[in-house]
mmCIF file of C-alpha atoms in Angstrom:
data_model
loop_
_atom_site.group_PDB
_atom_site.id
_atom_site.type_symbol
_atom_site.label_atom_id
_atom_site.label_comp_id
_atom_site.label_asym_id
_atom_site.label_seq_id
_atom_site.Cartn_x
_atom_site.Cartn_y
_atom_site.Cartn_z
ATOM 1 C CA UNK A 280 17.890 2.576 22.654
ATOM 2 C CA UNK A 281 17.437 1.537 19.035
ATOM 3 C CA UNK A 282 17.842 -2.126 20.203
ATOM 4 C CA UNK A 283 15.236 -1.745 23.085
ATOM 5 C CA UNK A 284 12.464 -0.275 20.743
ATOM 6 C CA UNK A 285 13.313 -3.511 18.163
ATOM 7 C CA UNK A 286 13.130 -5.654 21.275
ATOM 8 C CA UNK A 287 9.631 -4.197 22.326
ATOM 9 C CA UNK A 288 8.022 -4.575 19.009
ATOM 10 C CA UNK A 289 9.167 -7.923 18.452
ATOM 11 C CA UNK A 290 7.995 -9.012 21.724
ATOM 12 C CA UNK A 291 4.493 -7.453 21.192
ATOM 13 C CA UNK A 292 4.435 -9.239 17.619
ATOM 14 C CA UNK A 293 4.947 -12.596 19.399
ATOM 15 C CA UNK A 294 2.479 -12.112 21.750
ATOM 16 C CA UNK A 295 -0.222 -11.160 19.135
ATOM 17 C CA UNK A 296 0.827 -14.170 16.704
ATOM 18 C CA UNK A 297 0.419 -16.674 19.964
ATOM 19 C CA UNK A 298 -2.336 -14.644 21.725
ATOM 20 C CA UNK A 299 -1.831 -16.202 25.208
ATOM 21 C CA UNK A 300 -0.302 -14.836 28.250
ATOM 22 C CA UNK A 301 1.104 -18.248 30.012
ATOM 23 C CA UNK A 302 4.508 -17.455 31.662
ATOM 24 C CA UNK A 303 6.007 -20.269 29.516
ATOM 25 C CA UNK A 304 4.830 -18.496 26.455
ATOM 26 C CA UNK A 305 6.051 -15.069 27.494
ATOM 27 C CA UNK A 306 9.572 -16.406 28.451
ATOM 28 C CA UNK A 307 9.898 -18.285 25.357
ATOM 29 C CA UNK A 308 8.525 -14.949 23.469
ATOM 30 C CA UNK A 309 11.487 -12.867 25.520
ATOM 31 C CA UNK A 310 14.233 -15.300 24.416
ATOM 32 C CA UNK A 311 13.330 -15.301 20.778
ATOM 33 C CA UNK A 312 12.813 -11.592 20.748
ATOM 34 C CA UNK A 313 16.401 -11.045 22.280
ATOM 35 C CA UNK A 314 17.748 -13.500 19.637
ATOM 36 C CA UNK A 315 16.524 -11.439 16.857
ATOM 37 C CA UNK A 316 17.365 -8.200 18.317
ATOM 38 C CA UNK A 317 21.077 -9.166 18.612
ATOM 39 C CA UNK A 318 21.355 -10.588 15.183
ATOM 40 C CA UNK A 319 19.499 -7.763 13.292
ATOM 41 C CA UNK A 320 19.542 -4.858 15.277
ATOM 42 C CA UNK A 321 22.045 -3.302 13.594
ATOM 43 C CA UNK A 322 20.112 -2.923 10.290
ATOM 44 C CA UNK A 323 17.070 -1.664 12.437
ATOM 45 C CA UNK A 324 15.676 1.921 11.907
ATOM 46 C CA UNK A 325 18.606 4.732 11.642
ATOM 47 C CA UNK A 326 16.263 7.229 13.268
ATOM 48 C CA UNK A 327 14.454 5.341 16.035
ATOM 49 C CA UNK A 328 13.219 8.684 17.666
ATOM 50 C CA UNK A 329 10.510 8.877 15.207
ATOM 51 C CA UNK A 330 8.982 5.838 16.828
ATOM 52 C CA UNK A 331 8.274 7.956 20.186
ATOM 53 C CA UNK A 332 6.440 10.927 18.202
ATOM 54 C CA UNK A 333 2.664 10.605 18.586
ATOM 55 C CA UNK A 334 1.934 13.178 16.050
ATOM 56 C CA UNK A 335 3.403 10.832 13.452
ATOM 57 C CA UNK A 336 0.848 8.272 14.200
ATOM 58 C CA UNK A 337 -1.974 10.583 13.398
ATOM 59 C CA UNK A 338 -0.329 11.380 10.186
ATOM 60 C CA UNK A 339 0.084 7.437 9.716
ATOM 61 C CA UNK A 340 -3.793 6.977 10.175
ATOM 62 C CA UNK A 341 -4.514 9.636 7.707
ATOM 63 C CA UNK A 342 -2.092 8.012 5.209
ATOM 64 C CA UNK A 343 -3.374 4.443 5.694
ATOM 65 C CA UNK A 344 -7.257 5.844 4.965
ATOM 66 C CA UNK A 345 -5.944 7.856 1.792
ATOM 67 C CA UNK A 346 -3.967 4.623 0.791
ATOM 68 C CA UNK A 347 -7.002 2.155 1.152
ATOM 69 C CA UNK A 348 -9.157 4.563 -0.715
ATOM 70 C CA UNK A 349 -6.595 4.806 -3.492
ATOM 71 C CA UNK A 350 -6.163 0.937 -3.174
ATOM 72 C CA UNK A 351 -9.780 0.185 -3.768
ATOM 73 C CA UNK A 352 -10.107 2.321 -6.781
ATOM 74 C CA UNK A 353 -6.950 0.607 -8.363
ATOM 75 C CA UNK A 354 -8.919 -2.479 -8.268
ATOM 76 C CA UNK A 355 -12.153 -1.201 -10.044
ATOM 77 C CA UNK A 356 -9.735 0.601 -12.427
ATOM 78 C CA UNK A 357 -7.727 -2.993 -13.341
ATOM 79 C CA UNK A 358 -11.335 -4.658 -13.418
ATOM 80 C CA UNK A 359 -12.534 -2.455 -15.975
ATOM 81 C CA UNK A 360 -9.428 -2.339 -18.034
ATOM 82 C CA UNK A 361 -9.716 -6.427 -17.986
ATOM 83 C CA UNK A 362 -13.076 -6.933 -18.366
ATOM 84 C CA UNK A 363 -13.992 -4.268 -21.485
ATOM 85 C CA UNK A 364 -13.526 -6.165 -24.814
ATOM 86 C CA UNK A 365 -11.244 -3.310 -26.312
ATOM 87 C CA UNK A 366 -8.840 -3.493 -23.424
ATOM 88 C CA UNK A 367 -7.844 0.192 -23.191
ATOM 89 C CA UNK A 368 -4.003 -0.144 -22.706
ATOM 90 C CA UNK A 369 -1.225 1.763 -23.465
ATOM 91 C CA UNK A 370 1.657 0.975 -21.588
ATOM 92 C CA UNK A 371 4.840 2.320 -20.884
ATOM 93 C CA UNK A 372 7.833 3.066 -18.435
ATOM 94 C CA UNK A 373 8.214 6.417 -17.180
ATOM 95 C CA UNK A 374 10.856 8.122 -15.369
ATOM 96 C CA UNK A 375 9.406 10.227 -12.270
ATOM 97 C CA UNK A 376 11.354 12.385 -9.925
ATOM 98 C CA UNK A 377 10.536 12.242 -6.178
ATOM 99 C CA UNK A 378 11.852 14.809 -3.074
ATOM 100 C CA UNK A 379 11.710 12.010 -0.405
ATOM 101 C CA UNK A 380 15.135 11.642 1.010
ATOM 102 C CA UNK A 381 15.210 8.474 3.819
ATOM 103 C CA UNK A 382 15.077 4.853 2.592
ATOM 104 C CA UNK A 383 12.253 4.018 4.443
ATOM 105 C CA UNK A 384 10.249 6.968 3.057
ATOM 106 C CA UNK A 385 11.213 5.620 -0.577
ATOM 107 C CA UNK A 386 10.345 2.155 0.307
ATOM 108 C CA UNK A 387 6.793 3.090 1.650
ATOM 109 C CA UNK A 388 6.263 5.277 -1.674
ATOM 110 C CA UNK A 389 7.417 2.760 -4.311
ATOM 111 C CA UNK A 390 5.214 0.105 -2.405
ATOM 112 C CA UNK A 391 2.285 2.615 -2.492
ATOM 113 C CA UNK A 392 2.621 3.209 -6.102
ATOM 114 C CA UNK A 393 2.543 -0.420 -6.726
ATOM 115 C CA UNK A 394 -0.899 -0.825 -5.111
ATOM 116 C CA UNK A 395 -2.306 2.425 -6.919
ATOM 117 C CA UNK A 396 -4.128 2.582 -10.114
ATOM 118 C CA UNK A 397 -2.250 1.341 -13.318
ATOM 119 C CA UNK A 398 1.099 1.923 -11.942
ATOM 120 C CA UNK A 399 3.829 -0.270 -10.628
ATOM 121 C CA UNK A 400 7.508 0.701 -9.641
ATOM 122 C CA UNK A 401 10.327 -1.055 -11.678
ATOM 123 C CA UNK A 402 13.200 0.271 -10.062
ATOM 124 C CA UNK A 403 14.813 3.016 -7.828
ATOM 125 C CA UNK A 404 18.097 4.907 -8.510
ATOM 126 C CA UNK A 405 18.955 7.638 -6.340
ATOM 127 C CA UNK A 406 15.930 10.088 -6.532
ATOM 128 C CA UNK A 407 14.455 8.686 -9.527
ATOM 129 C CA UNK A 408 11.725 6.067 -9.693
ATOM 130 C CA UNK A 409 10.923 4.325 -12.832
ATOM 131 C CA UNK A 410 7.383 3.446 -13.221
ATOM 132 C CA UNK A 411 5.388 1.015 -15.372
ATOM 133 C CA UNK A 412 2.079 2.803 -16.327
ATOM 134 C CA UNK A 413 -0.609 0.845 -17.717
ATOM 135 C CA UNK A 414 -2.226 3.985 -19.724
ATOM 136 C CA UNK A 415 0.262 6.650 -20.394
ATOM 137 C CA UNK A 416 -2.226 9.586 -20.746
ATOM 138 C CA UNK A 417 0.491 12.347 -21.053
ATOM 139 C CA UNK A 418 4.045 12.430 -21.890
ATOM 140 C CA UNK A 419 4.780 15.757 -19.882
ATOM 141 C CA UNK A 420 6.884 15.249 -16.731
ATOM 142 C CA UNK A 421 5.313 17.582 -14.568
ATOM 143 C CA UNK A 422 1.559 16.009 -15.190
ATOM 144 C CA UNK A 423 2.502 12.440 -14.757
ATOM 145 C CA UNK A 424 4.819 13.730 -11.415
ATOM 146 C CA UNK A 425 1.772 15.066 -10.452
ATOM 147 C CA UNK A 426 -0.431 12.030 -10.845
ATOM 148 C CA UNK A 427 1.871 9.218 -9.849
ATOM 149 C CA UNK A 428 3.588 10.788 -6.852
ATOM 150 C CA UNK A 429 1.715 13.794 -5.538
ATOM 151 C CA UNK A 430 -0.889 11.879 -3.741
ATOM 152 C CA UNK A 431 1.443 10.302 -1.204
ATOM 153 C CA UNK A 432 4.633 12.325 -1.231
ATOM 154 C CA UNK A 433 3.290 15.038 1.129
ATOM 155 C CA UNK A 434 1.832 12.476 3.512
ATOM 156 C CA UNK A 435 4.808 10.257 3.898
ATOM 157 C CA UNK A 436 7.321 13.472 4.451
ATOM 158 C CA UNK A 437 4.790 14.219 7.336
ATOM 159 C CA UNK A 438 5.081 10.551 8.718
ATOM 160 C CA UNK A 439 8.635 9.529 7.830
ATOM 161 C CA UNK A 440 11.013 12.603 7.723
ATOM 162 C CA UNK B 176 -21.461 -10.029 11.848
ATOM 163 C CA UNK B 177 -21.855 -13.063 9.558
ATOM 164 C CA UNK B 178 -23.682 -11.447 6.733
ATOM 165 C CA UNK B 179 -20.619 -8.713 6.779
ATOM 166 C CA UNK B 180 -18.279 -11.338 6.502
ATOM 167 C CA UNK B 181 -20.052 -13.096 3.753
ATOM 168 C CA UNK B 182 -20.295 -10.041 1.684
ATOM 169 C CA UNK B 183 -16.490 -9.653 2.238
ATOM 170 C CA UNK B 184 -15.699 -13.099 1.092
ATOM 171 C CA UNK B 185 -17.964 -12.812 -1.876
ATOM 172 C CA UNK B 186 -16.138 -9.280 -2.970
ATOM 173 C CA UNK B 187 -12.627 -10.836 -2.331
ATOM 174 C CA UNK B 188 -13.544 -14.079 -4.495
ATOM 175 C CA UNK B 189 -14.942 -11.782 -7.345
ATOM 176 C CA UNK B 190 -11.643 -9.792 -7.376
ATOM 177 C CA UNK B 191 -9.431 -12.726 -7.592
ATOM 178 C CA UNK B 192 -11.797 -13.879 -10.446
ATOM 179 C CA UNK B 193 -10.782 -10.482 -12.104
ATOM 180 C CA UNK B 194 -7.063 -10.721 -11.469
ATOM 181 C CA UNK B 195 -7.016 -14.361 -13.159
ATOM 182 C CA UNK B 196 -8.986 -12.895 -16.146
ATOM 183 C CA UNK B 197 -6.202 -10.324 -16.653
ATOM 184 C CA UNK B 198 -3.535 -13.040 -16.231
ATOM 185 C CA UNK B 199 -5.175 -14.404 -19.324
ATOM 186 C CA UNK B 200 -6.130 -11.811 -21.287
ATOM 187 C CA UNK B 201 -3.306 -9.076 -20.945
ATOM 188 C CA UNK B 202 -0.844 -9.002 -23.821
ATOM 189 C CA UNK B 203 2.665 -9.150 -22.095
ATOM 190 C CA UNK B 204 4.141 -10.170 -18.635
ATOM 191 C CA UNK B 205 4.398 -6.494 -17.328
ATOM 192 C CA UNK B 206 0.628 -5.584 -17.834
ATOM 193 C CA UNK B 207 -0.315 -9.187 -16.509
ATOM 194 C CA UNK B 208 1.891 -8.490 -13.454
ATOM 195 C CA UNK B 209 -0.158 -5.423 -13.100
ATOM 196 C CA UNK B 210 -3.694 -6.935 -12.757
ATOM 197 C CA UNK B 211 -2.384 -10.073 -10.888
ATOM 198 C CA UNK B 212 -0.826 -8.430 -8.309
ATOM 199 C CA UNK B 213 -3.158 -5.727 -7.700
ATOM 200 C CA UNK B 214 -6.354 -7.552 -7.918
ATOM 201 C CA UNK B 215 -5.613 -10.899 -6.362
ATOM 202 C CA UNK B 216 -3.733 -8.891 -3.379
ATOM 203 C CA UNK B 217 -6.856 -6.774 -2.566
ATOM 204 C CA UNK B 218 -9.057 -9.936 -2.980
ATOM 205 C CA UNK B 219 -7.068 -12.225 -0.567
ATOM 206 C CA UNK B 220 -6.997 -9.376 1.818
ATOM 207 C CA UNK B 221 -10.920 -8.717 1.969
ATOM 208 C CA UNK B 222 -10.892 -12.645 2.547
ATOM 209 C CA UNK B 223 -8.635 -12.414 5.543
ATOM 210 C CA UNK B 224 -10.865 -9.540 6.653
ATOM 211 C CA UNK B 225 -13.961 -11.636 6.454
ATOM 212 C CA UNK B 226 -12.260 -13.936 8.895
ATOM 213 C CA UNK B 227 -11.505 -11.316 11.240
ATOM 214 C CA UNK B 228 -15.124 -10.055 11.363
ATOM 215 C CA UNK B 229 -16.566 -13.676 11.916
ATOM 216 C CA UNK B 230 -14.240 -14.557 14.605
ATOM 217 C CA UNK B 231 -13.876 -11.179 16.225
ATOM 218 C CA UNK B 232 -10.801 -10.474 18.704
ATOM 219 C CA UNK B 233 -9.894 -14.157 19.373
ATOM 220 C CA UNK B 234 -6.475 -15.732 18.403
ATOM 221 C CA UNK B 235 -8.097 -16.449 14.542
ATOM 222 C CA UNK B 236 -8.946 -13.016 14.177
ATOM 223 C CA UNK B 237 -6.013 -11.217 15.524
ATOM 224 C CA UNK B 238 -3.830 -13.674 13.447
ATOM 225 C CA UNK B 239 -5.886 -12.819 10.310
ATOM 226 C CA UNK B 240 -5.376 -9.007 10.960
ATOM 227 C CA UNK B 241 -1.645 -9.614 11.046
ATOM 228 C CA UNK B 242 -1.667 -11.694 7.979
ATOM 229 C CA UNK B 243 -2.891 -8.540 6.117
ATOM 230 C CA UNK B 244 0.068 -6.025 6.293
ATOM 231 C CA UNK B 245 2.488 -9.324 5.805
ATOM 232 C CA UNK B 246 0.787 -9.833 2.375
ATOM 233 C CA UNK B 247 0.664 -6.572 1.188
ATOM 234 C CA UNK B 248 4.554 -6.141 1.893
ATOM 235 C CA UNK B 249 5.114 -9.587 0.286
ATOM 236 C CA UNK B 250 3.138 -9.333 -2.729
ATOM 237 C CA UNK B 251 4.260 -5.619 -3.647
ATOM 238 C CA UNK B 252 8.061 -6.393 -3.028
ATOM 239 C CA UNK B 253 7.442 -9.994 -4.909
ATOM 240 C CA UNK B 254 5.984 -7.942 -7.925
ATOM 241 C CA UNK B 255 8.714 -5.015 -7.945
ATOM 242 C CA UNK B 256 11.733 -7.885 -8.192
ATOM 243 C CA UNK B 257 9.702 -10.020 -10.746
ATOM 244 C CA UNK B 258 9.007 -7.084 -13.203
ATOM 245 C CA UNK B 259 12.940 -5.616 -12.520
ATOM 246 C CA UNK B 260 14.303 -9.092 -13.112
ATOM 247 C CA UNK B 261 12.194 -9.731 -16.479
ATOM 248 C CA UNK B 262 13.121 -6.029 -17.605
ATOM 249 C CA UNK B 263 16.790 -7.292 -17.324
ATOM 250 C CA UNK B 264 16.481 -10.217 -18.473
ATOM 251 C CA UNK B 265 15.349 -8.724 -21.675
ATOM 252 C CA UNK B 266 11.754 -9.548 -22.230
ATOM 253 C CA UNK B 267 10.128 -7.192 -24.953
ATOM 254 C CA UNK B 268 7.114 -5.214 -24.181
ATOM 255 C CA UNK B 269 4.103 -5.299 -26.246
ATOM 256 C CA UNK B 270 3.912 -3.662 -29.427
ATOM 257 C CA UNK B 271 1.501 -1.361 -27.945
ATOM 258 C CA UNK B 272 3.868 0.212 -25.431
ATOM 259 C CA UNK B 273 4.532 3.855 -26.095
ATOM 260 C CA UNK B 274 7.724 4.712 -23.960
ATOM 261 C CA UNK B 275 10.651 2.847 -22.147
ATOM 262 C CA UNK B 276 12.780 5.224 -20.303
ATOM 263 C CA UNK B 277 14.211 2.618 -18.243
ATOM 264 C CA UNK B 278 16.221 0.898 -21.062
ATOM 265 C CA UNK B 279 18.674 3.634 -21.126
ATOM 266 C CA UNK B 280 18.967 3.919 -17.211
ATOM 267 C CA UNK B 281 20.701 0.834 -16.740
ATOM 268 C CA UNK C 111 -22.845 -21.191 -0.413
ATOM 269 C CA UNK C 112 -19.239 -20.721 0.804
ATOM 270 C CA UNK C 113 -18.180 -24.044 -0.474
ATOM 271 C CA UNK C 114 -18.978 -22.624 -3.826
ATOM 272 C CA UNK C 115 -16.693 -19.929 -3.237
ATOM 273 C CA UNK C 116 -13.988 -22.793 -2.380
ATOM 274 C CA UNK C 117 -14.928 -24.485 -5.541
ATOM 275 C CA UNK C 118 -14.380 -21.199 -7.650
ATOM 276 C CA UNK C 119 -10.890 -20.532 -6.037
ATOM 277 C CA UNK C 120 -9.705 -23.932 -6.795
ATOM 278 C CA UNK C 121 -10.551 -23.386 -10.334
ATOM 279 C CA UNK C 122 -8.807 -19.959 -10.641
ATOM 280 C CA UNK C 123 -5.707 -22.064 -9.267
ATOM 281 C CA UNK C 124 -6.208 -24.449 -12.519
ATOM 282 C CA UNK C 125 -6.329 -20.980 -14.537
ATOM 283 C CA UNK C 126 -2.928 -20.256 -13.011
ATOM 284 C CA UNK C 127 -1.712 -23.541 -14.220
ATOM 285 C CA UNK C 128 -2.813 -22.771 -17.478
ATOM 286 C CA UNK C 129 -0.818 -19.614 -17.737
ATOM 287 C CA UNK C 130 2.205 -22.030 -16.599
ATOM 288 C CA UNK C 131 1.623 -24.319 -19.709
ATOM 289 C CA UNK C 132 1.177 -21.629 -22.243
ATOM 290 C CA UNK C 133 3.491 -18.664 -21.044
ATOM 291 C CA UNK C 134 5.496 -17.550 -23.860
ATOM 292 C CA UNK C 135 8.354 -16.744 -21.640
ATOM 293 C CA UNK C 136 9.977 -17.660 -18.332
ATOM 294 C CA UNK C 137 8.876 -14.663 -16.656
ATOM 295 C CA UNK C 138 5.007 -15.436 -17.610
ATOM 296 C CA UNK C 139 5.345 -18.944 -15.510
ATOM 297 C CA UNK C 140 7.056 -17.171 -12.649
ATOM 298 C CA UNK C 141 4.196 -14.683 -12.440
ATOM 299 C CA UNK C 142 1.533 -17.265 -12.507
ATOM 300 C CA UNK C 143 3.245 -19.363 -9.561
ATOM 301 C CA UNK C 144 3.559 -16.054 -7.425
ATOM 302 C CA UNK C 145 -0.183 -15.520 -8.057
ATOM 303 C CA UNK C 146 -0.750 -19.405 -7.236
ATOM 304 C CA UNK C 147 0.732 -18.740 -3.929
ATOM 305 C CA UNK C 148 -1.628 -15.757 -3.023
ATOM 306 C CA UNK C 149 -4.701 -17.915 -4.014
ATOM 307 C CA UNK C 150 -3.540 -20.696 -1.853
ATOM 308 C CA UNK C 151 -3.897 -18.349 1.109
ATOM 309 C CA UNK C 152 -7.162 -17.763 0.301
ATOM 310 C CA UNK C 153 -8.129 -21.514 0.008
ATOM 311 C CA UNK C 154 -6.645 -21.938 3.544
ATOM 312 C CA UNK C 155 -8.833 -19.019 5.219
ATOM 313 C CA UNK C 156 -12.156 -20.914 3.298
ATOM 314 C CA UNK C 157 -11.287 -24.039 4.545
ATOM 315 C CA UNK C 158 -10.948 -22.575 8.403
ATOM 316 C CA UNK C 159 -14.452 -21.163 7.796
ATOM 317 C CA UNK C 160 -15.714 -24.457 6.275
ATOM 318 C CA UNK C 161 -14.033 -27.195 8.295
ATOM 319 C CA UNK C 162 -13.829 -25.044 11.545
ATOM 320 C CA UNK C 163 -9.939 -26.342 11.668
ATOM 321 C CA UNK C 164 -8.334 -22.953 13.463
ATOM 322 C CA UNK C 165 -4.571 -24.290 12.653
ATOM 323 C CA UNK C 166 -5.026 -23.744 9.005
ATOM 324 C CA UNK C 167 -4.620 -19.763 9.329
ATOM 325 C CA UNK C 168 -1.101 -20.514 10.927
ATOM 326 C CA UNK C 169 -0.456 -22.715 7.409
ATOM 327 C CA UNK C 170 -1.748 -19.695 5.735
ATOM 328 C CA UNK C 171 0.650 -17.470 7.429
ATOM 329 C CA UNK C 172 3.654 -19.693 6.717
ATOM 330 C CA UNK C 173 2.585 -19.989 3.162
ATOM 331 C CA UNK C 174 2.878 -16.274 2.681
ATOM 332 C CA UNK C 175 6.408 -16.050 3.658
ATOM 333 C CA UNK C 176 7.567 -19.362 1.998
ATOM 334 C CA UNK C 177 5.897 -17.995 -1.231
ATOM 335 C CA UNK C 178 7.597 -14.438 -1.047
ATOM 336 C CA UNK C 179 10.787 -16.480 -0.414
ATOM 337 C CA UNK C 180 10.336 -18.535 -3.262
ATOM 338 C CA UNK C 181 9.415 -15.436 -5.564
ATOM 339 C CA UNK C 182 12.268 -13.540 -4.602
ATOM 340 C CA UNK C 183 14.466 -16.412 -5.336
ATOM 341 C CA UNK C 184 13.282 -16.753 -9.101
ATOM 342 C CA UNK C 185 13.250 -13.065 -9.773
ATOM 343 C CA UNK C 186 17.235 -13.265 -8.429
ATOM 344 C CA UNK C 187 17.680 -16.083 -11.005
ATOM 345 C CA UNK C 188 16.002 -13.785 -14.037
ATOM 346 C CA UNK C 189 18.785 -11.321 -13.137
ATOM 347 C CA UNK C 190 21.737 -13.522 -13.790
ATOM 348 C CA UNK C 191 23.391 -13.029 -10.561
ATOM 349 C CA UNK C 192 24.398 -15.725 -8.132
ATOM 350 C CA UNK C 193 22.026 -16.230 -5.407
ATOM 351 C CA UNK C 194 24.561 -14.979 -2.479
ATOM 352 C CA UNK C 195 25.278 -11.478 -3.995
#
């Protein structure tokens, strides 16, 4: 079942990338997706059942909207810091705890943190994230846990766990 | 549709400009990576989106739409690898920085 | 109008090369090369709009993947490990 899910998504990606429905094109797509599935199928998502749960797709759309909004905000934030003559930066690397369990959710959390205002993930060690922050506004772990992770953690838990 | 596309193009090139100014002005490699990754990635995504608005649901538009998440993942994972590598390599943070928790964790 | 934007992007890639020349450490140069790869994608898209040659978007997608692999390899070199670990 895991292999079939990977095969279908690869075939869809192939059809979107080539964008024609000739029979020769579809046959090549099936062969290529078969090779990819046989080579990489064992390391695909461990929990394939989440793929067939429509509620998660709704939460994924909500997450995407929140993420795009944060991303646009991040860009104006960075533009302000770069263009202002005094350069208001106070950088540092802080340690943040997260409560997500699965690897895929942690990956998405780290990637989201990289695109949000003033933060970039340095490393993930078990359940701690090390985050480089361009303006460390407070040294209290509770405050920065809420400001860095709090925006995405609940949504990601609904999408991936 | 063409006017929306042109506006997105101008926004994208402007963000690319901010990112490159940050690449020159900011003091050390970590801060440069911050400004460069965020601004240049969203700027280029905006340029790709403008291509989608110009050509609609033809093959070029759909390819541009597929390239957006590809670019997102490529640039975030690349930035993550670069910042971790330069910290392990031992490049010093700027004098203005106030805390470094990662030093003890390695 | 759009040609002016193309000239701006090409000028920005020369700004990246200034950082490659100046960069006090090796990591600065790698960051500049990474950003240059992203800028080239933008240049490809603008060339699609200006010249109307639609195959250039395929060049852009291939460039994203190749630049990603290059960045990962350079970052691996920074951590002083062998490339097949």
